[in-house]
Amino acid sequence: MARPFDVEEVELKWQERWRQSGLYEVDNDDARERFYALCMYPYPSGVAHQGHVRNYTFGDLVTRYQTMRGRAVLSPFGFDSFGLPAENAAIKAGSHPRIFTDQRIGELRSSVQRLGAVYDWRREVQSHDPEYIKYSQSIFLKLYEAGLAYRANAPVNWCPGCATVLANEQVNGDGTCDRSGDLVERRNLEQWFFRITNYADELLSELDSLEWPERVKTMQRNWIGRSEGVEFALRVAGRDDLTLRVFTTRPDTGFGVTYAVVAPEHPLLGQLTTPECESQVEDLVVRATNASELERTASSDAGAGLAKRGAFTGSYVINPFTGDPVPVYVADYVLGTYGTGAIMAVPAEDERDFAFAEVHGLPVVRTVAPPDDFEGGAYAGDGIKINSGFLDGLDVATAKLRAREFLVANAEGEARVNYRLRDWLVSRQRFWGCPIPIVYCATCGTVPVPESALPVTAPDDVTMDATGQSPLATHEGFRHTTCPRCGGSATRETDTLDTFTDSSWYFLRYTDPFTPNRPFDPAQAAKWMPVDQYIGGIEHAILHLLYARFYMKALVDVGVAPGVTREPFRRLFTQGMIRMDGSKMSKSKGNLVAPEQYYSTVGADGLRLFHLFVGPPADDFDWTDQTNDVIEGCARFLDRLWRLADYHDVRWHDAEVPADREVRRAIHKTIAKVTDGMERWSYNTAVAALMELLNTLSKWAREGDGAYRPLLDEAIDVMCQLLAPMAPHVSAELWARRHDDEMVHATAWPTADPDYLVDDTVTLVVQVAGKVRARLEVAADITEADAVAHALNDPAVQAALGGAAPSRTVARLPKLVNFVP
């Protein structure tokens, strides 16, 4: 498309000028009000795609807007540069992951800068940088010293495709790896963990104070999974020496317990299993061992599939409410890591228990009266207790209290709070990650590497194994070392840290990458934390965002982070994803659209404006065959503004006329609308308001009496300022041409004059008996007496009243008058 200016020349000129000006480089002692704006730092997979464009356009808009509002805005950038993709690429190429990573960083940095996004590049972070590794390891040691990092043998999720352990959060609901898609297996390994469960209550309670999307907070609440209930003992029939402890949130349903279930890893399973049931129990345990926790807890269809997920142990326990023996089963949907690893099953009040009971022919005893329209199956709602002995006739809440008292008195009951959240498994059997700074000595045991010996870095002379095995495990020079305590022979830990540990504190490093020999100075970090506006995808709701919250609290507790806040991100915005052909646009799906193809035509500004205009920023949208038409339409809008600023085809009048007041009113209303859109993340309405103003200005300047030049100049200046965060290059060039090469982004954000936000006249609707009889243009501040008189003088109103006076008048000024005959 033909443009009235050289797009690339203008955009490259201003990108260089912003870099040289230092406008967006802020110092920690800046006297202005501080504002910390941050986009989640990206994994460097190569040049930017439209997802990057969308994310960084939003972040850049926030930075430029807040700067024009007079704030010192911290807007840094960095790269989440450790990770599996680089390692897999290096395996394919037979090279070192650092080579791949450094190349991709260069490509992505160039792409982001070409978009016109501005950052304080002095603060750049790369998680594979030895300096960053040093401080990541220092943080690990602080957590280890505080007892928040520990090593344990545990069943873990093993991805054969990635050849590494996965956290529960990295396993899909169907039991596959969220990156490779391989079916995840269960293995027992010595692994390192962080005690995130120590902070479960705080992670849950402080969610209410955060200005985050409610769906993100709900996802975190569900993942933490706090459950209040009772733990009590079920006596094993015929075994005075053996009891099975279970946990329930619904003690009131005790009269409906018709069987009990233990997890395949329950320590008492062997004692509970009778000889005749050993074979089927062993088969189930083997199957459960090879399934992930998410796969095991997923709902299952009734029938043969569910039958294979449970087996009778041959033992019975005594229901303390009824005194009756009930059978004990082992089933994979009960986890050894939750509660006691055993449950009382009430099929009448739980869907999964009901389906299991149907398959295995177990009785169903209803203990809550369902509503009259209930269609059968399990009912877990409120109601009056039935078939429940001393609880009959009570409501559920009261029955819970009575049942708990009974269990405390008769079944060794204790009130308990349980969590779905498990400690964070941070060990990874990969090469391209931060090495865990631990050595193992035959004499001294587990020994942390001294701070003075950090960083522990991976060797360069490695060969990436096509099997996926980390070369750290076989590299003799890396593995063998000396014990820091006794000086004897020792071996290094060859696991690396989960890369989510890197992204759990990078925002703190940004606040102060300048102080030597420290990850950051807490006093400097205190000036910026918490992040005022964090921007990223909804896919990070559980993993990154939960881990970062844990890190912030733990780092405050171990004295690394300042105590001004225990939450890292005050406000969170999650942008909508871009779909193509029904799938999320992503590199793995091969459906990316690169921004480079647009830079020589519509330019970065046209593309940015499209992402702002296409719809509410939190909503998903589809990239279709018509998308390019909308992008070009955004560029044409900028071309029209350029031509108007050049006074193309403009008519003039010498003095202000009444029509000019309406133009001035339109200018100030637009200032108010755009400002409101900026504050509410309603960028699409802000762009629409600017387009509407340009239409008004174009018609006014080129038709009738034409434009009053001082007012047109004022209008064009306002449009440049309002567009400066959205389309920064065009607005900067137009402003500089009109203002002796000044920078529009260094000017103050325009303020709407409230006197021009109120219309001089409004449309008054006149009704008779509720039916519209007239619409009259009246003064916006008209009095009721004048409005009534004006309405009664209208011929249509007089006819509707039949010449008689109304019996009653209802006025809702200045919009409505209704006469009742």
Short mmCIF file of C-alpha atoms in Angstrom, two decimals, residues 111-316:
data_model
loop_
_atom_site.label_atom_id
_atom_site.label_comp_id
_atom_site.label_asym_id
_atom_site.label_seq_id
_atom_site.Cartn_x
_atom_site.Cartn_y
_atom_site.Cartn_z
CA SER A 111 12.63 -8.40 16.88
CA VAL A 112 11.39 -6.75 20.07
CA GLN A 113 13.40 -3.59 19.40
CA ARG A 114 12.07 -3.47 15.82
CA LEU A 115 8.56 -3.43 17.24
CA GLY A 116 9.43 -0.12 18.89
CA ALA A 117 9.15 -1.45 22.43
CA VAL A 118 11.35 0.47 24.86
CA TYR A 119 13.20 -1.01 27.83
CA ASP A 120 15.99 -0.23 30.25
CA TRP A 121 18.44 -2.60 28.59
CA ARG A 122 21.08 -1.87 31.24
CA ARG A 123 19.14 -4.21 33.52
CA GLU A 124 18.92 -7.13 31.07
CA VAL A 125 18.80 -10.60 32.66
CA GLN A 126 19.75 -13.91 31.04
CA SER A 127 19.18 -16.92 33.26
CA HIS A 128 22.12 -18.84 31.70
CA ASP A 129 24.55 -16.01 32.47
CA PRO A 130 27.16 -17.19 35.04
CA GLU A 131 26.40 -14.18 37.23
CA TYR A 132 22.71 -15.08 37.33
CA ILE A 133 23.57 -18.75 37.93
CA LYS A 134 25.73 -17.70 40.87
CA TYR A 135 22.87 -15.91 42.56
CA SER A 136 20.28 -18.58 41.72
CA GLN A 137 22.58 -21.05 43.49
CA SER A 138 23.12 -18.63 46.37
CA ILE A 139 19.35 -18.46 46.83
CA PHE A 140 19.15 -22.28 46.78
CA LEU A 141 21.75 -22.42 49.57
CA LYS A 142 19.80 -19.89 51.64
CA LEU A 143 16.67 -22.02 51.29
CA TYR A 144 18.68 -25.14 52.15
CA GLU A 145 20.09 -23.51 55.30
CA ALA A 146 16.56 -22.53 56.34
CA GLY A 147 15.26 -26.07 55.87
CA LEU A 148 13.14 -25.04 52.89
CA ALA A 149 15.14 -27.21 50.44
CA TYR A 150 15.50 -30.92 51.12
CA ARG A 151 16.27 -34.20 49.38
CA ALA A 152 13.99 -37.21 49.59
CA ASN A 153 13.20 -40.47 47.86
CA ALA A 154 9.82 -40.08 46.30
CA PRO A 155 7.62 -41.31 43.47
CA VAL A 156 8.03 -38.83 40.66
CA ASN A 157 6.62 -38.08 37.23
CA TRP A 158 9.12 -39.25 34.62
CA CYS A 159 8.81 -38.15 30.99
CA PRO A 160 10.63 -40.65 28.75
CA GLY A 161 10.63 -38.19 25.85
CA CYS A 162 12.25 -35.39 27.84
CA ALA A 163 14.28 -37.86 29.95
CA THR A 164 13.55 -35.86 33.10
CA VAL A 165 11.31 -35.51 36.11
CA LEU A 166 8.24 -33.27 35.88
CA ALA A 167 6.43 -31.40 38.63
CA ASN A 168 2.76 -32.33 39.03
CA GLU A 169 1.87 -29.01 37.42
CA GLN A 170 3.74 -30.02 34.24
CA VAL A 171 1.62 -33.14 33.64
CA ASN A 172 -1.53 -32.76 31.53
CA GLY A 173 -4.87 -34.06 32.69
CA ASP A 174 -4.56 -37.06 30.36
CA GLY A 175 -1.27 -38.12 31.94
CA THR A 176 0.98 -36.77 29.19
CA CYS A 177 3.89 -34.34 29.37
CA ASP A 178 2.83 -30.75 28.74
CA ARG A 179 5.80 -30.24 26.41
CA SER A 180 6.60 -33.52 24.61
CA GLY A 181 3.18 -35.16 24.74
CA ASP A 182 4.71 -38.46 25.91
CA LEU A 183 2.85 -40.59 28.44
CA VAL A 184 4.32 -39.83 31.85
CA GLU A 185 5.58 -42.71 34.00
CA ARG A 186 6.00 -43.02 37.78
CA ARG A 187 9.45 -43.76 39.22
CA ASN A 188 11.04 -43.65 42.66
CA LEU A 189 14.10 -41.36 42.71
CA GLU A 190 16.15 -39.27 45.13
CA GLN A 191 15.02 -35.75 44.36
CA TRP A 192 15.32 -32.20 45.65
CA PHE A 193 12.19 -30.41 46.86
CA PHE A 194 11.22 -26.94 48.08
CA ARG A 195 8.81 -26.77 51.02
CA ILE A 196 6.16 -24.70 49.30
CA THR A 197 3.55 -26.44 51.50
CA ASN A 198 4.91 -24.46 54.47
CA TYR A 199 3.33 -21.43 52.83
CA ALA A 200 0.04 -23.02 51.74
CA ASP A 201 -2.17 -20.99 54.07
CA GLU A 202 -0.43 -17.71 53.23
CA LEU A 203 -0.49 -18.43 49.49
CA LEU A 204 -4.22 -18.98 49.82
CA SER A 205 -5.18 -16.14 52.15
CA GLU A 206 -3.22 -13.39 50.36
CA LEU A 207 -4.89 -14.08 47.02
CA ASP A 208 -7.81 -11.92 48.13
CA SER A 209 -5.57 -8.84 48.36
CA LEU A 210 -4.27 -9.12 44.78
CA GLU A 211 -5.68 -7.20 41.81
CA TRP A 212 -5.63 -10.29 39.60
CA PRO A 213 -8.21 -11.81 37.25
CA GLU A 214 -10.63 -13.83 39.35
CA ARG A 215 -10.16 -16.93 37.19
CA VAL A 216 -6.42 -16.94 37.93
CA LYS A 217 -7.06 -16.65 41.66
CA THR A 218 -9.64 -19.45 41.42
CA MET A 219 -7.15 -21.70 39.62
CA GLN A 220 -4.58 -21.12 42.37
CA ARG A 221 -7.14 -21.72 45.13
CA ASN A 222 -8.14 -25.01 43.52
CA TRP A 223 -4.52 -26.09 43.07
CA ILE A 224 -3.67 -25.32 46.70
CA GLY A 225 -6.85 -27.21 47.58
CA ARG A 226 -7.42 -26.48 51.26
CA SER A 227 -9.77 -28.98 52.91
CA GLU A 228 -11.04 -28.83 56.50
CA GLY A 229 -12.18 -32.09 58.00
CA VAL A 230 -11.63 -34.88 60.49
CA GLU A 231 -9.03 -37.64 60.62
CA PHE A 232 -10.15 -40.74 62.54
CA ALA A 233 -9.47 -44.46 62.95
CA LEU A 234 -11.27 -47.39 61.34
CA ARG A 235 -10.61 -50.62 63.24
CA VAL A 236 -9.61 -53.53 61.00
CA ALA A 237 -12.01 -56.41 61.62
CA GLY A 238 -10.31 -59.33 63.39
CA ARG A 239 -7.14 -57.30 64.04
CA ASP A 240 -7.03 -55.57 67.41
CA ASP A 241 -3.52 -54.32 66.61
CA LEU A 242 -4.40 -52.62 63.32
CA THR A 243 -6.36 -49.48 62.49
CA LEU A 244 -6.73 -47.55 59.24
CA ARG A 245 -6.76 -43.78 59.62
CA VAL A 246 -8.86 -41.86 57.11
CA PHE A 247 -9.58 -38.19 56.43
CA THR A 248 -12.97 -36.78 55.45
CA THR A 249 -14.47 -33.35 54.92
CA ARG A 250 -17.97 -34.83 55.38
CA PRO A 251 -18.10 -36.67 58.72
CA ASP A 252 -21.89 -36.25 58.66
CA THR A 253 -22.09 -38.92 55.93
CA GLY A 254 -20.55 -41.59 58.17
CA PHE A 255 -23.73 -43.68 58.29
CA GLY A 256 -23.45 -44.02 54.49
CA VAL A 257 -19.92 -45.50 54.49
CA THR A 258 -20.21 -48.84 52.70
CA TYR A 259 -16.54 -49.45 51.88
CA ALA A 260 -13.08 -47.94 52.42
CA VAL A 261 -10.27 -47.35 49.93
CA VAL A 262 -6.48 -47.17 50.37
CA ALA A 263 -3.89 -45.82 47.94
CA PRO A 264 -1.64 -48.29 46.09
CA GLU A 265 1.36 -46.87 47.98
CA HIS A 266 -0.28 -47.06 51.42
CA PRO A 267 2.14 -48.56 53.99
CA LEU A 268 -0.54 -50.89 55.41
CA LEU A 269 -1.57 -52.36 52.06
CA GLY A 270 0.57 -55.44 52.55
CA GLN A 271 -0.99 -56.16 55.95
CA LEU A 272 -4.48 -55.56 54.64
CA THR A 273 -4.12 -57.84 51.62
CA THR A 274 -5.13 -61.45 52.19
CA PRO A 275 -3.43 -64.29 50.26
CA GLU A 276 -6.40 -64.93 47.97
CA CYS A 277 -6.42 -61.24 46.88
CA GLU A 278 -2.65 -60.77 46.41
CA SER A 279 -2.59 -61.27 42.64
CA GLN A 280 -5.24 -58.70 41.72
CA VAL A 281 -3.85 -56.20 44.25
CA GLU A 282 -0.32 -56.55 42.84
CA ASP A 283 -1.61 -56.03 39.28
CA LEU A 284 -3.32 -52.81 40.30
CA VAL A 285 -0.25 -51.51 42.14
CA VAL A 286 1.89 -52.07 39.03
CA ARG A 287 -0.58 -50.17 36.84
CA ALA A 288 -0.81 -47.30 39.33
CA THR A 289 2.97 -47.03 39.56
CA ASN A 290 3.15 -46.25 35.84
CA ALA A 291 0.47 -43.54 35.98
CA SER A 292 0.83 -39.88 36.90
CA GLU A 293 -1.11 -38.36 39.79
CA LEU A 294 -3.22 -36.31 37.39
CA GLU A 295 -4.01 -39.41 35.35
CA ARG A 296 -4.95 -41.33 38.48
CA THR A 297 -7.22 -38.60 39.86
CA ALA A 298 -8.97 -37.91 36.54
CA SER A 299 -12.59 -38.98 36.34
CA SER A 300 -13.19 -42.32 34.67
CA ASP A 301 -16.13 -43.85 32.86
CA ALA A 302 -17.99 -46.57 34.66
CA GLY A 303 -17.59 -50.14 33.50
CA ALA A 304 -14.52 -52.24 32.84
CA GLY A 305 -12.17 -49.24 32.85
CA LEU A 306 -13.15 -48.26 36.39
CA ALA A 307 -13.17 -51.91 37.54
CA LYS A 308 -9.48 -52.19 36.63
CA ARG A 309 -8.74 -49.17 38.83
CA GLY A 310 -9.74 -50.95 42.04
CA ALA A 311 -9.20 -54.32 43.75
CA PHE A 312 -10.56 -55.91 46.94
CA THR A 313 -7.88 -56.46 49.59
CA GLY A 314 -9.75 -59.20 51.43
CA SER A 315 -9.96 -57.14 54.66
CA TYR A 316 -12.80 -55.29 56.37
#
